[in-house]
Coordinates of C-alpha atoms in Angstrom, one line a residue:
M20 CA 11.3 -12.3 -38.2
I21 CA 10.7 -8.9 -36.6
F22 CA 6.9 -9.4 -36.7
R23 CA 7.2 -12.7 -34.9
M24 CA 9.4 -11.2 -32.2
H25 CA 6.8 -8.5 -31.5
V26 CA 4.0 -11.0 -31.3
E27 CA 6.0 -13.2 -28.9
K28 CA 6.8 -10.1 -26.7
N29 CA 3.1 -9.0 -26.7
V30 CA 1.8 -12.5 -25.8
C31 CA 4.5 -12.9 -23.1
D32 CA 3.6 -9.5 -21.6
S33 CA -0.1 -10.3 -21.7
V34 CA 0.4 -13.6 -19.9
I35 CA 2.6 -12.0 -17.2
E36 CA 0.1 -9.1 -16.8
T37 CA -2.8 -11.5 -16.4
L38 CA -1.0 -13.8 -13.9
L39 CA 0.3 -11.0 -11.8
I40 CA -2.9 -9.0 -12.0
I41 CA -1.3 -5.7 -13.0
Q42 CA -3.7 -2.8 -12.3
G43 CA -5.0 -1.3 -15.6
K44 CA -3.7 -4.2 -17.7
T45 CA -6.0 -7.0 -16.7
K46 CA -9.3 -7.5 -18.5
D47 CA -10.8 -9.2 -15.4
G48 CA -13.0 -6.3 -14.2
L49 CA -16.6 -5.6 -13.3
N50 CA -17.8 -5.5 -16.9
T51 CA -16.3 -8.9 -17.7
H52 CA -17.9 -10.5 -14.6
Q53 CA -21.3 -8.9 -15.5
D54 CA -21.0 -10.2 -19.1
L55 CA -20.5 -13.7 -17.6
A56 CA -23.7 -13.3 -15.5
E57 CA -25.6 -12.0 -18.4
M58 CA -24.6 -15.0 -20.5
G59 CA -25.4 -17.3 -17.7
I60 CA -22.0 -19.0 -17.7
R61 CA -19.3 -19.5 -15.0
L62 CA -21.6 -19.0 -12.1
Q63 CA -18.6 -19.0 -9.7
L64 CA -17.4 -15.8 -11.3
H65 CA -20.5 -13.7 -11.2
P66 CA -20.2 -10.5 -9.2
R67 CA -21.8 -10.6 -5.7
L68 CA -23.2 -7.7 -3.7
D69 CA -21.8 -7.7 -0.2
G70 CA -23.6 -4.9 1.7
K71 CA -22.7 -1.8 -0.3
K72 CA -19.7 -3.3 -2.0
I73 CA -19.5 -5.5 -5.1
Y74 CA -17.3 -8.6 -4.7
L75 CA -15.5 -9.9 -7.8
P76 CA -14.5 -13.6 -7.2
P77 CA -10.9 -14.3 -8.4
A78 CA -10.4 -16.4 -11.5
C79 CA -9.0 -19.9 -11.3
H80 CA -5.6 -18.6 -12.6
T81 CA -5.2 -16.1 -9.7
L82 CA -1.9 -16.6 -8.0
S83 CA -1.2 -16.1 -4.3
T84 CA 1.5 -13.6 -3.2
K85 CA 3.9 -16.5 -2.6
E86 CA 3.2 -18.0 -6.1
K87 CA 3.6 -14.6 -7.7
M88 CA 7.1 -14.2 -6.1
S89 CA 8.1 -17.7 -7.2
F90 CA 6.9 -17.0 -10.7
C91 CA 8.9 -13.7 -10.8
R92 CA 12.1 -15.5 -9.6
V93 CA 11.8 -18.1 -12.3
C94 CA 11.0 -15.5 -15.1
V95 CA 13.8 -13.1 -14.1
G96 CA 16.3 -16.0 -14.2
S97 CA 15.1 -17.0 -17.7
K98 CA 16.2 -15.8 -21.1
S99 CA 13.5 -13.4 -22.3
H100 CA 13.0 -10.1 -24.1
K101 CA 14.9 -7.2 -22.4
D102 CA 11.7 -5.1 -21.9
T103 CA 9.9 -8.0 -20.3
L104 CA 12.7 -8.7 -17.9
Q105 CA 12.8 -5.0 -16.9
M106 CA 9.1 -5.0 -16.3
L107 CA 9.4 -8.1 -14.1
R108 CA 12.3 -6.8 -12.1
A109 CA 10.3 -3.6 -11.4
L110 CA 7.2 -5.6 -10.4
C111 CA 9.0 -8.2 -8.3
S112 CA 11.3 -5.9 -6.3

């Protein structure tokens, strides 16, 4: 029972961190985009050189600021793990 609770919390945290693009938690960085280019898949996500800067196109699951705030309001109002709710409250304030 305890193991299942930890797995649920970890999965929930990972989904939230991915949707809200929390710095340092997301796996959607330059190396990931370069791997996609190297494999020749998902052309729309390949890194692009824009002058001297590298542009990383957003993934299809990227939320707008308005969508992120709406997601936070729904999650904070739900029944969830205490640590997850604390993280959301901190991120959404």
